[in-house]
Each structure stands twice: as C-alpha cells, then as structure tokens.
Amino acid sequence: MDTQVSFDSHRPAPGPRAAITAYNPAYDPLVSPPGQGQDYAPTYWVATAGAPPEDDGPIDGDIDADVVIVGSGFTGLSAALTLARDFGVKAVVLEANRAVWGCTSRNGGQGQNASGRLYRSQWIARWGLETARRLDAEIREGFEYWKSLVAQVECDAQPGGHLYTAHRQKKMAFLENEARVMREAFGYDARMLSKAELRERYVDDHEAVGAMHEPDGVGVHPLKLAYGYLRQARALGVRIHPASPVLGWRVENGVYRLQTPGGVVRARRVAFATGGYTAQGVNRLLDNRIMPVLSNSMVTRVLSSAERDAAGLKSTVFITDTRTLRFYYRLLPDGRMQIGSRSALRGADADHPRHLALLRQGLARKFPSLSNVDVAYSWWGWVDVSHDMMPRVTQPDPSQQVYYAFGYGGNGVAFSAHAGRRLAQRMMGKDGIAWDLPIYDSPLPGHMFAPFRRLGQGLLYRWYYLRDELL
C-alpha cells in the first residue's frame, strides 16, 4: 500500500453558502464549461426531498487535502464515505454546482443488480462463462452493499424486483433466453410472465405481451438517498465544497494542484466521479471516452385510486421495456406515475416540446386511460455511456495518482455505491479484490470517430426506432 501523506484534516468553520445561479437547461458537456453554483434541475426529486443538507461552502482560498474527489454524486459521496469510514481519510469533495446536482438528482431511481448496458448473456459472449460469473459475483456484492446503505436512509424504498416487459411478440424469445441464462449460469430466480400473469399481478401495460421478472431490484427516491450519503460523509469529517468547479490541474513534485475559482486545492490523490457531466478539457484522461446521452423524465400529478385501478397499476415494481431506446416507468409511493426515455441529441435542443411529447405518447400507449393526465414535473439529464457499454473503476495511468469511475450507462443508481467504494479502495492500494476483472483492469476505451459522435448518434437513433417499432 502507498504511504499516505497526512495533511491538516480538521474541519474548518463552514465557509459562506454558495451563491446560487440560475439553472441552465441547455447545459451540454461536449460544448459547455462546468458551470458554477447552478441551481438544481426542476425534478420531482428536488421538489420532494426536503431541504438540502449543510455543506462546507465554496473553496475560498488555497487548501491541502489527502484526497480530492471531483464530483459530489452517488459515486463521489460513496468514495468519500469509504475513505473516511474504512481508512480514516477525510476527503475534500469538489462540486461545480450544488451538491448532488448532476445525474444523482435526475435519474429514475431504479436500483438494479446490474451495471453498464450489457446483459449477462452478452458478458458470456464477450468474456466467456468463467469471467462472466466472476463479474456477476462482483456486481451482486455491490448490489448487496448498496442495499445496506439504502437501509440506513429514509428514501422511499420500493422493493419487489424488476420487470422487463416485451413490447413486441418477437422480444419474448430474447427475454426467455435471458431468463434461462440468469437461472442456469448465475443461479437467479428469473421467471417469465405471460401477458395475463403480468396484468393480474403487476400492471396492465397495453403494449406488453409478457415479461421477465428478476427478484433483485429496489426503487428509491434518489435525492433523499444522496442526501443521506452526504450527511453521513460530513459527519465523518468529509468536506463538501459546492460552486467549486475544477478549471484545470497540474502536478508538481507529486502534488496535484487543482485550480478552482476560489483557490488552489493541493492533494496527493485525485479521483474523478463527474459522470455524464464531465466537461471536455477538464481531464485529458477522459476526453472523448464517454458518450454523454440525454434522458428525459416526467412525473404525473397524483392519480386517484380509481385512476390507478383503471390503468391496472397494481404494483410499485419498476419496469423497463425491451426497446433499445427503452422506456422505464413505475408507480411512485405517493400515487404518481413516472416515465422516462431518450431525449435530445444536444443540450441546446433539450427543452423542445417534442421530447416531452415522446414521453406522453409512450405513457398513453402503455396506459390509454392516462392519455390526458396532467404532467407535474418534467426534466432531463446526461447519462455517461462508455463506448464499449461497460463501466470502469480504474487508475488509467499507473504513473499518476489519478483515478476515475465512469460509464454506468443508465444503471448506476445501485452500482455507483460499489464503484465509489472500489474507487476508494483502489486509491488506498487495497489488496484482495478482483482488480483483474474487465471493469477494473483497463481504462475507458476511446473511439476514432468520437469527434463525430453526435452525427453517429442521430443515425443510430433512426435505426433503433425502425428496429424497435417497425422491423
């Protein structure tokens, strides 16, 4: 294990509260700077999470730290918790805007026993059965760890598993194969449901011709959960500095100097956990290695019991359909319906009404009785998709004490807790962990066509639509 350099780690008096600037709905990580002190997106989660916990205010002078974590979302906070709890290291967390401002406050709250965008059958095809089983064991351990954190926070947890609904008859064969693989290769109690069984036990989705149910899955209020992480981390001495974007960094004599608007933060180790909100140019080790993709979400007004009955909403188990451009949806604890799917290609187009219309149309196809229900909240956020569809928690350059965790592809609500824990353990040189697994033993891959990714994304979306709906 590397020798840990100990700087002055006492908690100073809290700094001044960050000045809150207007939320920028057109933020785009490929063209926008990180921002500074932006208010939250107008999400249902923000409206219902209660007052944000105290933080340590913006950086207002040069400081030293043992470890700096850039990004205060699920991953960064989990890493900070592990460092403080297991290693006695009180990290400094730098956040460009408000605490847990990015994907952590905008996602669907679907905690799955998964990470990345590949199914387990695809793991076997890519790496072979033995590696796939080892990867499953690692991600399953991570899911159990996340559940232990959820149990410590009041975050409206909705257990019951996860449903994959076949939106067309030809998708039933795909789900049947995936259920067989999960049972036979990995020992999960994955079960197929007929359309009648799905309607009787769970939901009357008019598009669904059947479904696969996997027992591992918990829906949560993601911002309440993140606030819980934040409170626990600060109670252990972690310092959270909002409105403190990293504008650039360099290393001098083994010390990393991170420039923020309020001063320089010096550290021996640095971890980046900024997800889909990673601006170009902040870290050359990450440039062009993430495909930031917009996801749109909406939440209806509270549905009456009669409206829920008419729509056949009998369960709060969260659901994903089998489209490549998938819809994810669930009944929330307070009786509202949430649904999300893909959105614009660029931040400049994110607020166009057609993206909300896509969600309304999707809800109406699945639940015709809800065609005209009022929408109470609508928002969008950036998802960090890696070029090979799997995450990385790694030290990309062994000569530098710089680390990152990225690439969850929309499956980060649960896995981010484990990724943050592994990120902290990696920084501290912990042995006895399967660091040779594919998600740990290599950096995020680049792509020769990365500069043209938006053009390719637009073409892919057209192809996916044809394949999902017409072919």
mmCIF file of C-alpha atoms in Angstrom, residues 405 407 420 446 456:
data_model
loop_
_atom_site.group_PDB
_atom_site.id
_atom_site.type_symbol
_atom_site.label_atom_id
_atom_site.label_comp_id
_atom_site.label_asym_id
_atom_site.label_seq_id
_atom_site.Cartn_x
_atom_site.Cartn_y
_atom_site.Cartn_z
ATOM 1 C CA ALA A 405 -15.229 5.744 -12.042
ATOM 2 C CA GLY A 407 -19.613 4.563 -17.752
ATOM 3 C CA GLY A 420 -17.328 4.556 -5.180
ATOM 4 C CA GLY A 446 -11.637 5.806 -26.837
ATOM 5 C CA GLY A 456 -23.497 8.844 -35.432
#
